[in-house]
Coordinates of C-alpha atoms and ligand atoms in Angstrom, one line a residue:
M135 CA -0.2 -43.9 -2.7
K136 CA -2.4 -44.1 0.3
Q137 CA -5.0 -41.8 1.2
P138 CA -3.4 -40.2 4.5
A139 CA -5.6 -41.2 7.7
V140 CA -6.3 -37.6 8.5
L141 CA -7.7 -37.2 5.0
R142 CA -9.7 -39.8 5.1
R143 CA -11.5 -39.0 8.6
L144 CA -11.8 -35.7 6.9
S145 CA -13.5 -36.7 3.7
A146 CA -16.0 -38.8 6.0
V147 CA -17.4 -35.6 7.8
P148 CA -20.9 -35.0 6.5
R149 CA -20.9 -31.9 4.0
S150 CA -23.0 -29.3 3.9
D151 CA -24.7 -28.1 0.9
L152 CA -22.5 -25.2 0.9
H153 CA -19.5 -26.8 -0.4
D154 CA -20.8 -26.1 -3.9
R155 CA -19.3 -25.0 -7.6
R156 CA -21.8 -22.1 -7.9
L157 CA -21.0 -20.3 -4.6
A158 CA -17.4 -21.2 -5.3
A159 CA -17.3 -19.3 -8.6
L160 CA -19.4 -16.5 -7.2
V161 CA -17.0 -15.5 -4.0
G162 CA -14.1 -16.6 -6.5
S163 CA -14.9 -13.9 -9.1
A164 CA -15.4 -11.4 -5.8
L165 CA -12.1 -12.1 -4.7
G166 CA -10.5 -12.2 -8.1
V167 CA -11.7 -8.6 -9.1
A168 CA -10.4 -7.7 -5.3
F169 CA -6.8 -9.6 -5.8
A170 CA -6.9 -7.8 -9.2
L171 CA -7.2 -4.3 -7.9
C172 CA -5.4 -4.9 -5.4
F173 CA -2.1 -6.2 -7.4
A174 CA -2.8 -3.6 -10.0
T175 CA -2.4 -0.5 -7.4
G176 CA 0.3 -2.3 -5.4
L177 CA 2.6 -2.7 -8.8
L178 CA 1.9 0.8 -9.2
S179 CA 3.0 1.8 -5.8
H180 CA 6.0 -0.2 -6.7
L181 CA 7.1 1.6 -9.7
I182 CA 6.2 5.0 -7.9
Q183 CA 9.0 4.0 -5.2
E184 CA 11.3 2.4 -7.5
P185 CA 10.7 3.8 -11.0
P186 CA 12.5 2.0 -13.5
G187 CA 13.9 4.4 -16.6
W188 CA 10.9 3.9 -18.5
F189 CA 8.5 5.1 -16.0
D190 CA 7.9 9.1 -15.2
W191 CA 4.8 9.3 -12.3
V192 CA 2.9 12.3 -12.9
S193 CA 2.5 14.7 -10.1
R194 CA -1.5 15.5 -11.1
P195 CA -4.3 15.1 -9.8
A196 CA -2.4 15.7 -6.4
G197 CA -4.7 13.3 -5.0
L198 CA -4.4 10.4 -7.0
Y199 CA -1.9 8.3 -5.2
R200 CA -4.2 8.9 -2.0
I201 CA -7.0 7.1 -4.0
T202 CA -4.9 3.8 -5.5
Q203 CA -3.2 3.4 -2.4
G204 CA -6.4 3.7 -0.4
L205 CA -7.8 1.2 -2.7
H206 CA -4.6 -1.0 -2.6
V207 CA -5.4 -1.1 1.1
V208 CA -9.0 -1.5 1.7
T209 CA -9.0 -4.5 -1.7
G210 CA -6.3 -6.4 0.4
F211 CA -8.2 -6.1 3.7
V212 CA -11.8 -7.2 2.0
S213 CA -10.2 -9.9 0.7
I214 CA -9.4 -11.8 3.9
P215 CA -13.1 -12.6 4.5
L216 CA -13.6 -13.7 0.5
L217 CA -10.4 -16.0 0.7
L218 CA -11.3 -17.3 4.0
A219 CA -15.3 -18.2 2.6
K220 CA -13.4 -19.3 -0.8
L221 CA -11.2 -21.7 1.0
W222 CA -14.2 -23.0 3.3
I223 CA -16.3 -23.7 0.3
V224 CA -13.7 -25.6 -1.4
V225 CA -12.5 -27.6 1.3
P226 CA -14.0 -31.1 0.2
K227 CA -11.9 -30.4 -3.0
L228 CA -8.9 -29.5 -1.4
I229 CA -8.7 -33.0 0.3
E230 CA -10.0 -34.9 -2.6
W231 CA -8.1 -38.4 -3.1
P232 CA -6.3 -39.3 -5.0
P233 CA -4.9 -36.1 -5.5
A234 CA -4.8 -35.9 -9.5
R235 CA -6.1 -38.0 -11.8
S236 CA -3.8 -36.6 -14.5
V237 CA -1.2 -34.7 -15.8
A238 CA -3.1 -31.7 -16.3
Q239 CA -4.7 -32.0 -13.3
A240 CA -1.7 -32.4 -11.3
F241 CA -0.2 -29.0 -12.5
E242 CA -3.2 -27.3 -11.9
R243 CA -3.3 -28.6 -8.1
L244 CA -0.1 -27.7 -7.3
S245 CA -0.6 -24.3 -9.0
L246 CA -2.8 -24.0 -5.7
L247 CA -0.1 -24.2 -3.4
P248 CA 1.4 -20.6 -4.7
L249 CA -2.1 -19.3 -4.6
V250 CA -3.4 -20.1 -1.5
G251 CA 0.1 -19.7 0.4
G252 CA 1.0 -16.7 -1.7
G253 CA -2.8 -15.3 -1.1
L254 CA -2.5 -15.9 2.9
F255 CA 1.2 -14.5 2.9
L256 CA -0.1 -11.3 1.0
V257 CA -3.0 -10.5 3.2
V258 CA -1.0 -11.9 6.7
S259 CA 2.1 -9.8 5.8
G260 CA 0.1 -6.5 4.3
T261 CA -2.3 -6.3 7.9
F262 CA 1.3 -6.9 10.1
N263 CA 2.9 -4.2 8.3
V264 CA -0.2 -1.6 8.5
A265 CA 0.3 -2.5 12.1
R266 CA 3.5 -1.6 12.0
T267 CA 5.0 -4.7 13.7
Y268 CA 7.5 -7.0 11.9
P269 CA 7.7 -10.2 13.9
W270 CA 9.9 -11.4 10.9
Q271 CA 13.4 -11.6 9.4
F272 CA 12.6 -10.3 5.6
F273 CA 12.2 -7.1 4.5
F274 CA 8.3 -6.3 4.2
P275 CA 8.3 -4.5 0.5
A276 CA 10.2 -7.1 -1.5
A277 CA 8.8 -10.0 0.0
H278 CA 5.5 -8.9 -0.5
Y279 CA 6.2 -7.6 -3.7
W280 CA 7.6 -10.7 -5.3
V281 CA 5.0 -13.0 -3.8
A282 CA 2.6 -11.1 -5.5
W283 CA 4.0 -11.9 -8.7
L284 CA 3.9 -15.3 -7.7
T285 CA 0.3 -15.4 -6.4
I286 CA -1.1 -13.5 -9.6
G287 CA 1.0 -15.8 -12.0
A288 CA -0.8 -18.9 -9.8
L289 CA -4.3 -17.0 -10.2
V290 CA -3.9 -16.7 -14.1
V291 CA -3.3 -20.4 -14.2
H292 CA -6.1 -21.4 -11.7
L293 CA -8.3 -19.1 -13.8
G294 CA -7.2 -21.0 -17.3
A295 CA -8.0 -24.1 -15.7
K296 CA -10.9 -23.5 -14.5
W297 CA -12.2 -21.1 -16.9
A298 CA -15.2 -23.5 -18.5
V299 CA -16.1 -24.4 -14.9
I300 CA -16.6 -21.0 -13.5
R301 CA -18.6 -20.3 -17.0
S302 CA -21.0 -22.8 -16.6
S303 CA -21.3 -22.7 -12.9
L304 CA -22.1 -18.9 -13.2
G305 CA -24.4 -19.6 -16.0
S306 CA -26.7 -22.2 -14.9
P307 CA -27.5 -22.3 -11.3
D308 CA -27.3 -25.9 -11.0
G309 CA -30.1 -27.6 -12.7
G310 CA -32.7 -28.6 -10.7
R311 CA -31.2 -28.7 -7.2
A312 CA -30.7 -24.9 -7.3
D313 CA -34.3 -24.4 -6.6
V314 CA -34.2 -26.3 -2.9
L315 CA -30.7 -25.0 -1.7
E316 CA -30.4 -21.4 -2.9
P317 CA -32.1 -19.5 0.1
R318 CA -29.1 -21.0 2.1
R319 CA -26.6 -20.1 -0.8
R320 CA -28.1 -16.8 -0.5
Q321 CA -27.8 -16.4 3.4
F322 CA -24.3 -17.7 2.9
L323 CA -23.4 -15.0 0.4
A324 CA -24.7 -12.0 2.3
G325 CA -23.3 -13.2 5.3
V326 CA -19.9 -13.0 3.2
G327 CA -20.9 -9.9 1.7
A328 CA -21.9 -8.3 4.8
T329 CA -18.5 -9.5 6.4
A330 CA -16.6 -8.0 3.5
A331 CA -18.8 -4.8 3.8
T332 CA -17.7 -4.1 7.5
V333 CA -14.2 -4.7 6.9
F334 CA -14.4 -2.1 4.3
V335 CA -16.0 0.3 6.5
A336 CA -13.4 -0.3 9.3
V337 CA -10.5 0.3 7.0
A338 CA -11.6 2.8 4.7
G339 CA -11.9 5.6 7.3
S340 CA -8.0 6.0 7.4
T341 CA -8.6 7.6 4.0
V342 CA -12.0 8.7 3.6
G343 CA -12.7 11.3 6.5
P344 CA -16.3 11.0 6.8
L345 CA -16.2 7.4 7.7
S346 CA -13.2 7.5 10.0
R347 CA -15.4 7.3 13.0
L348 CA -16.7 4.3 12.2
S349 CA -13.0 3.0 11.1
V350 CA -12.2 0.5 14.1
L351 CA -9.7 -0.9 12.6
A352 CA -8.0 1.8 10.7
Q353 CA -4.5 2.2 12.0
R354 CA -4.3 6.2 11.4
R355 CA -7.3 8.8 11.5
P356 CA -7.2 11.9 9.7
G357 CA -7.2 14.5 12.2
V358 CA -5.5 13.2 15.0
G359 CA -2.2 14.1 15.7
P360 CA 0.2 17.3 16.2
Q361 CA -1.2 20.1 14.0
G362 CA -4.3 17.8 13.0
L363 CA -2.2 15.1 11.6
P364 CA -0.6 11.7 12.5
V365 CA 2.6 11.1 12.9
N366 CA 4.4 7.9 11.9
K367 CA 7.9 8.7 12.7
S368 CA 8.8 11.3 15.5
A369 CA 11.4 13.3 15.8
V370 CA 12.9 11.1 19.0
G371 CA 12.4 8.2 16.8
A372 CA 14.5 9.2 14.3
R373 CA 17.1 10.9 16.7
V374 CA 17.1 14.2 15.5
V375 CA 16.0 16.4 17.9
D376 CA 19.3 18.3 18.3
A377 CA 19.9 18.5 14.8
A378 CA 17.0 19.9 13.9
T379 CA 16.4 22.1 16.8
S380 CA 20.2 23.5 16.4
T381 CA 21.0 27.2 15.5
D382 CA 23.8 25.4 13.0
Y383 CA 20.8 24.4 10.8
R384 CA 21.3 24.9 7.4
L385 CA 19.7 23.9 4.3
V386 CA 22.3 22.9 1.6
V387 CA 21.8 22.8 -2.3
E388 CA 25.0 20.8 -4.5
G389 CA 25.5 18.2 -6.5
K390 CA 25.3 19.6 -10.4
V391 CA 24.7 23.1 -9.6
A392 CA 26.3 26.6 -11.0
H393 CA 26.5 27.7 -7.3
R394 CA 26.3 25.7 -3.8
L395 CA 23.8 27.3 -1.6
E396 CA 23.6 27.1 2.2
L397 CA 20.8 28.7 3.8
T398 CA 19.9 29.2 7.3
L399 CA 16.2 28.8 8.3
S400 CA 15.3 32.5 8.7
E401 CA 16.7 32.8 4.9
L402 CA 14.6 30.1 3.8
V403 CA 11.5 32.1 5.6
K404 CA 12.4 35.4 3.5
L405 CA 12.3 33.8 0.4
P406 CA 9.1 34.2 -1.5
Q407 CA 6.7 31.8 -0.2
R408 CA 3.8 29.3 -1.7
T409 CA 0.8 27.5 -0.2
A410 CA -0.9 24.6 -1.3
E411 CA -3.5 22.0 0.1
L412 CA -1.4 18.7 -0.4
P413 CA -2.7 15.0 1.0
L414 CA -0.1 13.1 3.0
A415 CA -0.8 9.4 1.7
C416 CA 0.7 6.9 3.4
V417 CA 1.4 3.5 1.6
E418 CA -0.2 2.0 4.6
G419 CA -3.5 3.3 3.4
W420 CA -4.1 6.4 6.0
S421 CA -4.3 9.8 4.4
T422 CA -4.8 13.5 5.5
S423 CA -4.9 16.8 3.6
A424 CA -3.4 19.5 5.0
V425 CA -2.3 23.2 4.1
W426 CA 1.6 23.4 3.4
T427 CA 3.2 26.7 3.0
G428 CA 7.0 26.7 2.1
V429 CA 9.7 27.5 -0.8
P430 CA 9.1 25.6 -3.7
L431 CA 11.8 23.4 -4.7
R432 CA 12.1 24.5 -8.2
D433 CA 13.1 28.1 -7.2
L434 CA 15.9 26.7 -5.2
L435 CA 17.0 24.8 -8.2
D436 CA 16.8 28.0 -10.0
M437 CA 18.5 30.0 -7.3
A438 CA 21.5 27.3 -7.4
G439 CA 21.5 27.1 -11.1
A440 CA 20.5 23.8 -12.0
A441 CA 19.2 22.3 -15.0
A442 CA 15.7 22.7 -16.3
D443 CA 15.2 18.7 -16.0
A444 CA 17.3 18.4 -12.8
E445 CA 16.6 15.7 -10.5
V446 CA 17.3 15.8 -6.8
R447 CA 18.0 13.4 -4.1
V448 CA 16.2 14.7 -0.9
E449 CA 18.2 14.1 2.6
S450 CA 17.1 14.1 6.0
L451 CA 19.1 15.5 9.4
Q452 CA 17.7 11.5 10.4
P453 CA 20.9 9.4 10.7
R454 CA 19.6 6.4 9.8
G455 CA 16.3 4.4 8.4
S456 CA 15.5 3.6 4.8
Y457 CA 13.3 6.9 4.7
R458 CA 15.9 9.0 5.5
V459 CA 16.3 10.0 1.2
A460 CA 13.9 10.1 -1.6
D461 CA 14.3 10.7 -5.1
V462 CA 12.3 13.9 -6.8
S463 CA 11.7 13.1 -10.8
A464 CA 12.2 16.4 -13.0
T465 CA 8.3 16.4 -13.4
H466 CA 8.0 16.6 -9.7
A467 CA 10.4 19.1 -9.0
N468 CA 9.3 21.1 -11.8
D469 CA 5.6 21.4 -10.5
R470 CA 5.3 24.5 -8.8
D471 CA 3.6 22.8 -5.6
T472 CA 6.4 20.5 -4.6
L473 CA 7.6 22.9 -1.3
L474 CA 10.0 22.6 1.3
A475 CA 7.5 23.5 3.5
L476 CA 8.3 25.4 6.7
R477 CA 4.3 25.9 7.8
L478 CA 1.7 23.2 8.2
N479 CA -1.9 24.4 8.5
G480 CA -0.8 27.9 9.6
E481 CA 1.8 27.5 11.9
E482 CA 5.5 26.8 12.0
L483 CA 5.8 22.7 11.5
H484 CA 5.7 20.5 14.2
L485 CA 9.0 18.8 15.1
D486 CA 7.5 15.7 14.6
H487 CA 6.1 16.7 11.2
G488 CA 9.6 17.6 10.3
Y489 CA 10.8 21.1 11.5
P490 CA 12.6 23.0 10.4
V491 CA 11.9 22.0 6.6
R492 CA 10.0 19.4 4.9
L493 CA 9.9 17.9 1.6
I494 CA 6.0 18.0 0.4
G495 CA 4.5 17.5 -2.8
P496 CA 1.6 16.8 -4.9
N497 CA 1.1 13.2 -5.8
R498 CA 3.8 11.7 -3.8
P499 CA 3.4 8.4 -1.6
G500 CA 3.9 9.3 2.1
V501 CA 7.3 7.7 2.2
L502 CA 8.7 10.2 -0.4
Q503 CA 8.0 13.2 1.6
T504 CA 10.9 13.4 3.6
K505 CA 10.9 15.0 7.1
W506 CA 13.7 17.4 8.4
V507 CA 15.4 18.0 5.3
A508 CA 19.2 19.2 5.4
R509 CA 20.4 18.7 1.9
L510 CA 19.5 18.5 -2.1
V511 CA 21.8 16.8 -4.1
V512 CA 21.1 17.8 -7.7
T513 CA 21.7 15.0 -10.0
Ligands
MTE10 N1 13.2 11.6 7.7 C1 12.0 10.9 7.5 N2 11.0 11.4 6.7 C2 9.8 10.6 6.5 C3 9.5 9.3 7.3 C4 10.7 8.9 8.1 O1 10.7 7.7 8.8 N3 12.0 9.7 8.2 N4 8.4 8.6 7.1 C5 7.6 9.0 6.0 C6 6.4 8.2 6.0 S1 6.6 6.5 5.9 C7 5.4 9.0 5.9 S2 3.6 8.0 5.8 C8 5.4 10.4 6.1 C9 4.4 10.7 7.4 O2 4.3 11.8 7.7 P1 4.2 12.1 9.2 O3 4.4 11.3 10.4 O4 4.4 13.7 9.5 O5 2.7 12.0 9.2 O6 6.5 10.6 6.6 C10 7.6 10.6 6.0 N5 8.7 11.1 5.9
MO11 MO1 4.3 6.0 5.0

């Protein structure tokens, strides 16, 4: 096989001494840790949103999801400078000719396609999702999820193939040459580290209050929005304004119940109320805490005569859209702080926060905190 002209020309470019094994292993290790954390927290988020039979997500501690998902988004963003630095360090290896000297090496190099391609796809699609921009046809959560498996699979193959090299490069700093080169490499590492730290600060403020003023890249800020809370989907955007403000509004409880309920807003207000401070934690990484007051879901289930282990499908007035329904497991339904909230931070719910009734519960992703609730179907 002849070496393509473009690769020949690229390999002739004089190389800086930064294209180095030890640097590759160091930056690669940081990237590996970031990817592993990002994968684990992403997998958890997927399990919570589409739970298989064996998985029952706890309702406590109330802010756990806020932390795991914050970590997911932050480690994803921090991966970007690490991934770019790592690719830059190994460019000479990527364009090496011939591409493989043995079957094993061919396999190892082929695994770089899903590893590099998958890694880039994940950080780019994740960034667009956080920006709530979808310049593509595919369904983001499914694509992001399956490519994550592919990428992690390729990462395991890569680690297996490179284990010996990684260990030796991290162990002995390159014999004698290291002494001469070390300051430049250290500078390079410091640069990569500073970039990653800057990205961290610029993003983490969407969840970590004290950092929020520094978070130029944060897509939402805690405390900014009606009633001090950000809004993802407005009432106008969800096409619920008329139904939500109509005097015909009823909250219906039906399905596997002894008696079907139909409650007006003033009947709901007269029921015993409970107040809880709970975070709203969006899958996109922003989160913010608020004080919610409303009727515990379990009280309504008891009034309707539902079973003690009842699960509930919560439906919104919103006519269309993937987030108009959410399932509540028995564990969450039985948590006293899982509320059909009528008030937020001491005021009647703002229309954009789900007036007249919104579901809010401890330790649930934002997408499962349904706004403009109209129907509870007990299953
Ligand atoms: N009916 C309905 N409820 C919804 C949504 C929606 O699009 N429709 N968005 C969800 C998402 S993704 C989040 S993060 C929270 C955001 O709540 P907020 O807009 O009140 O801050 O509401 C959730 N509840
Ligand atoms: Mo969300």
